[in-house]
């Protein structure tokens, strides 16, 4: 923390702030400029009441400098974490992993049929929503437990691990029982009870970034997963809200590909991107998939449907199975080229190890 004193602060007020810092067992490093004095606080900031310091006479502001997340940072876990899901390794130097399937599970027949097609196109993990987060109460809300059973059965029959969303704490136990990865959706990124309940199952968590969260906030909430002794985290960039005002967006969300190398630099966890929700448009899924892999994503989540005109949710962004094969092949080649090249990822550059 840094405490910035007002230009009008008296010596007695400064001494009082220093006394407060030192009596909390911390050290105060005072730097006096021409107009302002700033006190650097050194030590475990938890021992000092931040809000109380802000209200002390003569104090202009108290600014937390320490990052709000530690347990998910590379300073705590320096080496890349590889998350293993039934024989599929995600993260580190492993080639991209593709998690594909319909937006929603609609029937056993549907999820098995699409699952088979995505598997043949190169997908490693089958996705499908059973508890759907929907803006409108009038939209299809998902098949619930029945949907979980269909997804589980299709995954079992095809030999594919599965991922599906737990929309509330009440779903966590059932999702943990039936699926291999528990997804926390963008709308629930701030739901600390849900995050912690999911983390406590010990299962891998696909943790989606909210469309309204800064990376720091996102990682502070991811911190709760590690705080609950679960390091099986897949971070997922799925698009942020485009600018409002007079700017009319062409896309549903704006896939924030800056976040991919930033997350890779800041954290050791695998980072995946979701160009389906990130764009909301089928035609933009192929180029944004390529861009995400080029930016360093360890995998992609892509919605696929063979009958998009009949889809109960997100039809406009559903890719056709034959289009998926093209994306997977191109992205794999792209990954190979990048991993064989001298171009380092931003984590290397930030640490001074890069050659670029
Ligand atoms: C989904 O993946 O099915 C989903 C609803 O995604 P998001 O939470 O990113 O909107
Ligand atoms: Mn969807």
Tab-separated table of C-alpha atoms and ligand atoms in Angstrom:
chain	number	residue	atom	x	y	z
A	1	UNK	CA	0.000	0.000	0.000
A	2	UNK	CA	1.053	3.559	-0.577
A	3	UNK	CA	-0.421	6.378	1.468
A	4	UNK	CA	-0.524	9.706	-0.338
A	5	UNK	CA	-0.716	12.684	2.029
A	6	UNK	CA	-2.559	15.889	1.139
A	7	UNK	CA	-0.305	18.836	0.191
A	8	UNK	CA	-1.741	20.611	3.269
A	9	UNK	CA	-1.012	17.739	5.671
A	10	UNK	CA	0.828	18.766	8.825
A	11	UNK	CA	3.882	17.056	10.290
A	12	UNK	CA	1.724	15.835	13.193
A	13	UNK	CA	-0.737	14.211	10.773
A	14	UNK	CA	2.117	12.502	8.930
A	15	UNK	CA	3.547	11.249	12.235
A	16	UNK	CA	0.150	9.902	13.206
A	17	UNK	CA	-0.111	7.870	9.972
A	18	UNK	CA	3.414	6.538	10.447
A	19	UNK	CA	2.569	5.572	14.021
A	20	UNK	CA	-0.541	3.727	12.821
A	21	UNK	CA	1.493	1.810	10.219
A	22	UNK	CA	4.259	0.881	12.632
A	23	UNK	CA	1.926	-0.110	15.415
A	24	UNK	CA	0.411	-2.649	12.989
A	25	UNK	CA	3.810	-4.300	12.706
A	26	UNK	CA	4.617	-2.798	9.288
A	27	UNK	CA	7.332	-0.455	8.117
A	28	UNK	CA	6.799	3.027	6.704
A	29	UNK	CA	9.041	4.335	3.977
A	30	UNK	CA	8.512	8.094	3.671
A	31	UNK	CA	9.296	9.940	0.483
A	32	UNK	CA	8.762	13.693	0.557
A	33	UNK	CA	8.364	15.535	-2.741
A	34	UNK	CA	8.020	19.244	-3.363
A	35	UNK	CA	4.228	19.157	-3.096
A	36	UNK	CA	3.313	15.804	-1.680
A	37	UNK	CA	4.506	13.163	0.708
A	38	UNK	CA	3.979	9.490	-0.058
A	39	UNK	CA	4.440	6.708	2.487
A	40	UNK	CA	5.305	3.257	1.195
A	41	UNK	CA	3.953	0.530	3.452
A	42	UNK	CA	6.157	-2.542	3.689
A	43	UNK	CA	5.007	-5.859	5.120
A	44	UNK	CA	1.843	-7.908	5.305
A	45	UNK	CA	-0.874	-5.438	4.310
A	46	UNK	CA	-3.608	-7.583	5.804
A	47	UNK	CA	-2.563	-6.305	9.234
A	48	UNK	CA	-3.598	-2.764	8.350
A	49	UNK	CA	-7.168	-1.538	7.875
A	50	UNK	CA	-7.009	0.086	4.468
A	51	UNK	CA	-10.297	1.998	4.828
A	52	UNK	CA	-9.331	3.401	8.220
A	53	UNK	CA	-6.066	4.772	6.851
A	54	UNK	CA	-7.950	6.439	4.006
A	55	UNK	CA	-10.063	8.339	6.521
A	56	UNK	CA	-7.193	9.629	8.682
A	57	UNK	CA	-6.674	13.409	8.808
A	58	UNK	CA	-4.222	14.665	6.196
A	59	UNK	CA	-4.533	11.547	4.019
A	60	UNK	CA	-5.394	12.114	0.365
A	61	UNK	CA	-5.546	8.468	-0.687
A	62	UNK	CA	-4.363	4.988	0.207
A	63	UNK	CA	-3.567	2.784	-2.783
A	64	UNK	CA	-3.117	-0.950	-2.686
A	65	UNK	CA	-0.101	-1.858	-4.761
A	66	UNK	CA	0.066	-5.564	-4.168
A	67	UNK	CA	-1.820	-7.478	-6.816
A	68	UNK	CA	-5.174	-8.759	-5.612
A	69	UNK	CA	-4.231	-12.275	-6.563
A	70	UNK	CA	-1.239	-14.270	-5.415
A	71	UNK	CA	-2.105	-17.952	-5.403
A	72	UNK	CA	-2.786	-17.977	-9.145
A	73	UNK	CA	0.280	-15.928	-9.997
A	74	UNK	CA	3.518	-17.155	-11.458
A	75	UNK	CA	5.358	-15.868	-8.415
A	76	UNK	CA	3.514	-18.509	-6.384
A	77	UNK	CA	3.419	-21.310	-8.991
A	78	UNK	CA	6.245	-20.532	-11.459
A	79	UNK	CA	5.886	-23.518	-13.796
A	80	UNK	CA	3.046	-24.103	-16.249
A	81	UNK	CA	0.245	-26.207	-14.790
A	82	UNK	CA	-0.940	-29.031	-17.041
A	83	UNK	CA	-4.523	-30.080	-16.351
A	84	UNK	CA	-5.199	-33.737	-17.110
A	85	UNK	CA	-8.686	-34.894	-17.940
A	86	UNK	CA	-9.078	-38.605	-18.642
A	87	UNK	CA	-5.934	-38.860	-20.756
A	88	UNK	CA	-6.209	-35.380	-22.294
A	89	UNK	CA	-3.464	-32.958	-21.203
A	90	UNK	CA	-4.232	-29.247	-21.407
A	91	UNK	CA	-1.638	-26.510	-20.966
A	92	UNK	CA	2.137	-26.253	-20.870
A	93	UNK	CA	3.688	-27.349	-24.132
A	94	UNK	CA	0.851	-29.638	-25.126
A	95	UNK	CA	-0.792	-29.108	-28.514
A	96	UNK	CA	-4.160	-27.329	-28.569
A	97	UNK	CA	-7.152	-29.082	-27.054
A	98	UNK	CA	-10.586	-28.642	-28.642
A	99	UNK	CA	-13.751	-28.728	-26.548
A	100	UNK	CA	-16.656	-28.890	-28.921
A	101	UNK	CA	-20.303	-29.768	-29.127
A	102	UNK	CA	-23.701	-28.151	-29.100
A	103	UNK	CA	-24.568	-25.109	-27.033
A	104	UNK	CA	-27.311	-27.115	-25.302
A	105	UNK	CA	-27.942	-30.807	-24.910
A	106	UNK	CA	-31.300	-31.355	-26.584
A	107	UNK	CA	-31.545	-35.174	-26.595
A	108	UNK	CA	-29.250	-38.193	-26.282
A	109	UNK	CA	-29.483	-38.716	-30.012
A	110	UNK	CA	-28.520	-35.082	-30.731
A	111	UNK	CA	-25.515	-34.896	-28.397
A	112	UNK	CA	-24.231	-38.323	-29.462
A	113	UNK	CA	-24.638	-37.515	-33.176
A	114	UNK	CA	-22.850	-34.160	-32.892
A	115	UNK	CA	-20.301	-35.635	-30.473
A	116	UNK	CA	-19.351	-38.256	-33.041
A	117	UNK	CA	-18.906	-35.614	-35.710
A	118	UNK	CA	-16.763	-33.333	-33.543
A	119	UNK	CA	-14.645	-36.281	-32.471
A	120	UNK	CA	-14.046	-37.189	-36.109
A	121	UNK	CA	-13.104	-33.565	-36.770
A	122	UNK	CA	-10.426	-33.749	-34.049
A	123	UNK	CA	-12.143	-32.592	-30.850
A	124	UNK	CA	-10.861	-34.033	-27.569
A	125	UNK	CA	-13.640	-33.016	-25.176
A	126	UNK	CA	-17.413	-32.964	-25.623
A	127	UNK	CA	-19.301	-29.893	-24.454
A	128	UNK	CA	-23.039	-29.355	-24.041
A	129	UNK	CA	-25.122	-27.283	-21.639
A	130	UNK	CA	-27.730	-28.863	-19.371
A	131	UNK	CA	-28.259	-25.939	-16.977
A	132	UNK	CA	-28.317	-23.000	-19.382
A	133	UNK	CA	-27.795	-19.425	-18.246
A	134	UNK	CA	-30.284	-17.468	-20.370
A	135	UNK	CA	-31.091	-13.790	-20.462
A	136	UNK	CA	-34.771	-14.439	-21.062
A	137	UNK	CA	-36.970	-16.621	-18.926
A	138	UNK	CA	-38.872	-17.430	-22.120
A	139	UNK	CA	-35.822	-19.054	-23.791
A	140	UNK	CA	-34.903	-22.718	-23.538
A	141	UNK	CA	-33.377	-23.251	-20.076
A	142	UNK	CA	-31.750	-26.616	-20.693
A	143	UNK	CA	-32.773	-30.170	-19.848
A	144	UNK	CA	-31.207	-30.134	-16.368
A	145	UNK	CA	-30.435	-33.518	-14.868
A	146	UNK	CA	-31.728	-35.329	-17.943
A	147	UNK	CA	-29.316	-33.301	-20.084
A	148	UNK	CA	-26.436	-34.274	-17.793
A	149	UNK	CA	-27.321	-37.923	-18.171
A	150	UNK	CA	-27.464	-37.656	-21.976
A	151	UNK	CA	-24.113	-35.844	-22.115
A	152	UNK	CA	-22.508	-38.330	-19.765
A	153	UNK	CA	-23.808	-41.289	-21.751
A	154	UNK	CA	-22.734	-39.795	-25.084
A	155	UNK	CA	-19.256	-39.065	-23.702
A	156	UNK	CA	-19.010	-42.601	-22.392
A	157	UNK	CA	-20.179	-44.163	-25.656
A	158	UNK	CA	-17.749	-42.042	-27.703
A	159	UNK	CA	-14.852	-42.238	-25.240
A	160	UNK	CA	-14.737	-38.437	-24.847
A	161	UNK	CA	-14.426	-36.519	-21.572
A	162	UNK	CA	-17.197	-33.983	-21.012
A	163	UNK	CA	-17.607	-30.404	-19.850
A	164	UNK	CA	-20.837	-28.730	-18.786
A	165	UNK	CA	-21.902	-25.768	-16.724
A	166	UNK	CA	-23.005	-25.705	-13.096
A	167	UNK	CA	-25.269	-22.665	-13.051
A	168	UNK	CA	-25.859	-22.630	-9.307
A	169	UNK	CA	-24.467	-24.205	-6.165
A	170	UNK	CA	-27.377	-26.632	-6.235
A	171	UNK	CA	-26.063	-28.075	-9.544
A	172	UNK	CA	-22.473	-28.619	-8.422
A	173	UNK	CA	-22.819	-32.076	-6.941
A	174	UNK	CA	-24.758	-33.424	-9.930
A	175	UNK	CA	-22.399	-31.868	-12.482
A	176	UNK	CA	-19.388	-33.240	-10.575
A	177	UNK	CA	-20.959	-36.688	-10.642
A	178	UNK	CA	-21.743	-36.732	-14.362
A	179	UNK	CA	-19.134	-34.525	-16.059
A	180	UNK	CA	-15.340	-34.496	-16.148
A	181	UNK	CA	-14.978	-30.701	-16.087
A	182	UNK	CA	-17.242	-28.263	-14.276
A	183	UNK	CA	-17.820	-25.066	-16.208
A	184	UNK	CA	-18.444	-21.800	-14.375
A	185	UNK	CA	-20.082	-19.528	-16.930
A	186	UNK	CA	-19.359	-15.888	-17.652
A	187	UNK	CA	-22.476	-14.740	-15.811
A	188	UNK	CA	-21.288	-16.497	-12.664
A	189	UNK	CA	-17.673	-15.395	-12.623
A	190	UNK	CA	-18.410	-13.216	-9.590
A	191	UNK	CA	-20.386	-15.903	-7.740
A	192	UNK	CA	-17.973	-16.748	-4.958
A	193	UNK	CA	-20.112	-19.420	-3.306
A	194	UNK	CA	-20.549	-21.283	-6.589
A	195	UNK	CA	-16.843	-21.006	-7.407
A	196	UNK	CA	-15.837	-22.320	-4.012
A	197	UNK	CA	-18.353	-25.159	-4.055
A	198	UNK	CA	-17.147	-26.234	-7.501
A	199	UNK	CA	-13.495	-25.940	-6.429
A	200	UNK	CA	-14.078	-28.147	-3.384
A	201	UNK	CA	-15.108	-31.074	-5.592
A	202	UNK	CA	-11.467	-31.228	-6.742
A	203	UNK	CA	-12.661	-31.573	-10.343
A	204	UNK	CA	-11.124	-29.497	-13.150
A	205	UNK	CA	-12.880	-26.142	-13.436
A	206	UNK	CA	-13.377	-24.352	-16.752
A	207	UNK	CA	-13.580	-20.842	-15.371
A	208	UNK	CA	-14.956	-18.351	-17.872
A	209	UNK	CA	-14.137	-14.674	-17.694
A	210	UNK	CA	-17.145	-12.402	-17.300
A	211	UNK	CA	-17.856	-10.086	-20.224
A	212	UNK	CA	-17.574	-7.241	-17.706
A	213	UNK	CA	-14.464	-8.227	-15.764
A	214	UNK	CA	-10.986	-6.837	-15.928
A	215	UNK	CA	-8.228	-9.409	-15.931
A	216	UNK	CA	-7.260	-8.504	-12.339
A	217	UNK	CA	-10.808	-9.090	-11.119
A	218	UNK	CA	-11.017	-12.312	-13.058
A	219	UNK	CA	-7.848	-13.609	-11.454
A	220	UNK	CA	-8.963	-12.533	-7.977
A	221	UNK	CA	-11.963	-14.792	-8.373
A	222	UNK	CA	-9.830	-17.607	-9.828
A	223	UNK	CA	-7.775	-17.238	-6.639
A	224	UNK	CA	-10.705	-18.750	-4.745
A	225	UNK	CA	-10.262	-22.010	-6.612
A	226	UNK	CA	-6.645	-22.394	-5.496
A	227	UNK	CA	-7.589	-21.174	-1.994
A	228	UNK	CA	-9.913	-24.207	-1.913
A	229	UNK	CA	-7.000	-26.485	-2.752
A	230	UNK	CA	-7.851	-27.046	-6.395
A	231	UNK	CA	-5.224	-26.302	-9.029
A	232	UNK	CA	-7.103	-27.878	-11.907
A	233	UNK	CA	-8.075	-24.592	-13.482
A	234	UNK	CA	-8.706	-23.817	-17.133
A	235	UNK	CA	-9.035	-20.093	-17.708
A	236	UNK	CA	-11.311	-19.124	-20.581
A	237	UNK	CA	-11.490	-15.862	-22.492
A	238	UNK	CA	-14.991	-15.699	-24.021
A	239	UNK	CA	-15.389	-12.094	-25.068
A	240	UNK	CA	-16.106	-8.861	-23.292
A	241	UNK	CA	-18.885	-6.349	-23.839
A	242	UNK	CA	-18.187	-4.190	-26.890
A	243	UNK	CA	-18.093	-0.434	-26.476
A	244	UNK	CA	-21.493	1.167	-26.069
A	245	UNK	CA	-22.621	4.649	-27.028
A	246	UNK	CA	-22.828	5.424	-30.694
A	247	UNK	CA	-20.600	2.483	-31.586
A	248	UNK	CA	-22.819	-0.208	-33.046
A	249	UNK	CA	-21.146	-3.557	-32.531
A	250	UNK	CA	-21.034	-6.083	-35.359
A	251	UNK	CA	-20.497	-8.900	-32.899
A	252	UNK	CA	-22.285	-10.184	-29.834
A	253	UNK	CA	-19.148	-9.802	-27.701
A	254	UNK	CA	-15.581	-8.786	-28.409
A	255	UNK	CA	-13.090	-11.611	-27.999
A	256	UNK	CA	-10.303	-10.025	-25.963
A	257	UNK	CA	-7.262	-11.715	-27.391
A	258	UNK	CA	-4.936	-9.408	-25.466
A	259	UNK	CA	-6.058	-11.335	-22.418
A	260	UNK	CA	-4.593	-14.585	-23.735
A	261	UNK	CA	-0.892	-13.655	-23.553
A	262	UNK	CA	-1.559	-11.518	-20.471
A	263	UNK	CA	-3.072	-14.503	-18.645
A	264	UNK	CA	-0.256	-16.736	-19.807
A	265	UNK	CA	2.263	-14.257	-18.488
A	266	UNK	CA	0.513	-13.706	-15.158
A	267	UNK	CA	-0.551	-17.249	-14.344
A	268	UNK	CA	0.701	-20.800	-14.852
A	269	UNK	CA	-2.746	-22.153	-15.751
A	270	UNK	CA	-3.923	-23.257	-19.180
A	271	UNK	CA	-5.729	-20.546	-21.113
A	272	UNK	CA	-8.439	-21.403	-23.603
A	273	UNK	CA	-10.503	-19.159	-25.837
A	274	UNK	CA	-14.149	-19.383	-26.847
A	275	UNK	CA	-14.575	-17.723	-30.255
A	276	UNK	CA	-18.206	-18.902	-30.467
A	277	UNK	CA	-19.544	-16.779	-27.602
A	278	UNK	CA	-16.772	-14.246	-28.195
A	279	UNK	CA	-18.211	-13.329	-31.585
A	280	UNK	CA	-21.730	-14.783	-31.715
A	281	UNK	CA	-21.272	-15.296	-35.455
A	282	UNK	CA	-20.437	-18.514	-37.262
A	283	UNK	CA	-18.454	-16.735	-39.993
A	284	UNK	CA	-16.103	-15.193	-37.432
A	285	UNK	CA	-15.344	-18.401	-35.557
A	286	UNK	CA	-12.644	-19.691	-37.977
A	287	UNK	CA	-10.524	-16.507	-38.124
A	288	UNK	CA	-10.818	-15.862	-34.380
A	289	UNK	CA	-9.922	-19.481	-33.627
A	290	UNK	CA	-6.730	-19.072	-35.618
A	291	UNK	CA	-6.007	-15.768	-33.936
A	292	UNK	CA	-6.495	-17.267	-30.468
A	293	UNK	CA	-4.062	-20.103	-31.138
A	294	UNK	CA	-1.574	-17.630	-32.598
A	295	UNK	CA	-1.935	-15.551	-29.417
A	296	UNK	CA	-0.985	-18.573	-27.317
A	297	UNK	CA	-4.271	-20.216	-26.329
A	298	UNK	CA	-3.854	-23.800	-25.115
A	299	UNK	CA	-7.213	-24.771	-26.522
A	300	UNK	CA	-10.525	-23.674	-27.945
A	301	UNK	CA	-14.134	-24.080	-26.959
A	302	UNK	CA	-16.298	-24.133	-30.093
A	303	UNK	CA	-20.030	-24.673	-30.443
A	304	UNK	CA	-20.979	-27.037	-33.234
A	305	UNK	CA	-24.331	-28.124	-34.603
A	306	UNK	CA	-25.241	-30.027	-37.733
A	307	UNK	CA	-28.739	-28.538	-37.925
A	308	UNK	CA	-28.255	-24.904	-36.893
A	309	UNK	CA	-31.711	-23.952	-38.155
A	310	UNK	CA	-33.267	-26.251	-35.508
A	311	UNK	CA	-31.049	-25.227	-32.587
A	312	UNK	CA	-32.706	-24.210	-29.316
A	313	UNK	CA	-29.903	-21.804	-28.284
A	314	UNK	CA	-27.060	-19.937	-30.015
A	315	UNK	CA	-27.817	-21.183	-33.551
A	316	UNK	CA	-26.196	-18.171	-35.238
A	317	UNK	CA	-22.784	-19.029	-33.849
A	318	UNK	CA	-22.953	-22.816	-34.279
A	319	UNK	CA	-20.299	-24.079	-36.615
A	320	UNK	CA	-21.017	-26.956	-38.988
A	321	UNK	CA	-19.037	-30.124	-38.267
A	322	UNK	CA	-17.119	-30.027	-41.551
A	323	UNK	CA	-16.060	-26.453	-40.765
A	324	UNK	CA	-14.627	-27.642	-37.461
A	325	UNK	CA	-12.269	-30.047	-39.190
A	326	UNK	CA	-10.783	-27.169	-41.198
A	327	UNK	CA	-10.238	-25.105	-38.047
A	328	UNK	CA	-8.626	-27.949	-36.127
A	329	UNK	CA	-6.243	-28.790	-38.982
A	330	UNK	CA	-5.218	-25.171	-39.537
A	331	UNK	CA	-4.846	-24.439	-35.817
A	332	UNK	CA	-2.717	-27.526	-35.291
A	333	UNK	CA	-0.412	-26.472	-38.112
A	334	UNK	CA	-0.304	-22.963	-36.723
A	335	UNK	CA	0.574	-24.248	-33.267
A	336	UNK	CA	3.358	-26.402	-34.696
A	337	UNK	CA	4.854	-23.494	-36.627
A	338	UNK	CA	4.737	-21.223	-33.604
A	339	UNK	CA	6.125	-23.786	-31.180
A	340	UNK	CA	9.034	-24.511	-33.532
A	341	UNK	CA	9.785	-20.863	-34.136
A	342	UNK	CA	11.964	-18.552	-32.132
A	343	UNK	CA	9.080	-16.263	-31.259
A	344	UNK	CA	8.697	-16.385	-27.487
A	345	UNK	CA	5.455	-15.949	-25.607
A	346	UNK	CA	5.036	-12.779	-23.630
A	347	UNK	CA	5.900	-14.526	-20.353
A	348	UNK	CA	9.392	-15.116	-21.698
A	349	UNK	CA	9.730	-11.540	-22.849
A	350	UNK	CA	8.478	-10.185	-19.512
A	351	UNK	CA	11.053	-12.315	-17.722
A	352	UNK	CA	13.801	-11.189	-20.060
A	353	UNK	CA	14.262	-14.644	-21.550
A	354	UNK	CA	12.831	-13.948	-24.968
A	355	UNK	CA	14.877	-13.569	-28.071
A	356	UNK	CA	12.337	-11.538	-30.033
B	1	LIG	C1	-21.641	-21.711	-22.670
B	1	LIG	O1	-20.461	-21.999	-22.840
B	1	LIG	O2	-22.557	-22.486	-22.874
B	1	LIG	C2	-21.985	-20.341	-22.205
B	1	LIG	C3	-23.224	-20.013	-21.871
B	1	LIG	O3	-20.953	-19.510	-22.217
B	1	LIG	P1	-20.742	-18.087	-21.469
B	1	LIG	O4	-20.926	-18.352	-20.006
B	1	LIG	O5	-19.353	-17.739	-21.849
B	1	LIG	O6	-21.778	-17.147	-22.036
B	2	LIG	MN1	-23.936	-21.128	-26.161
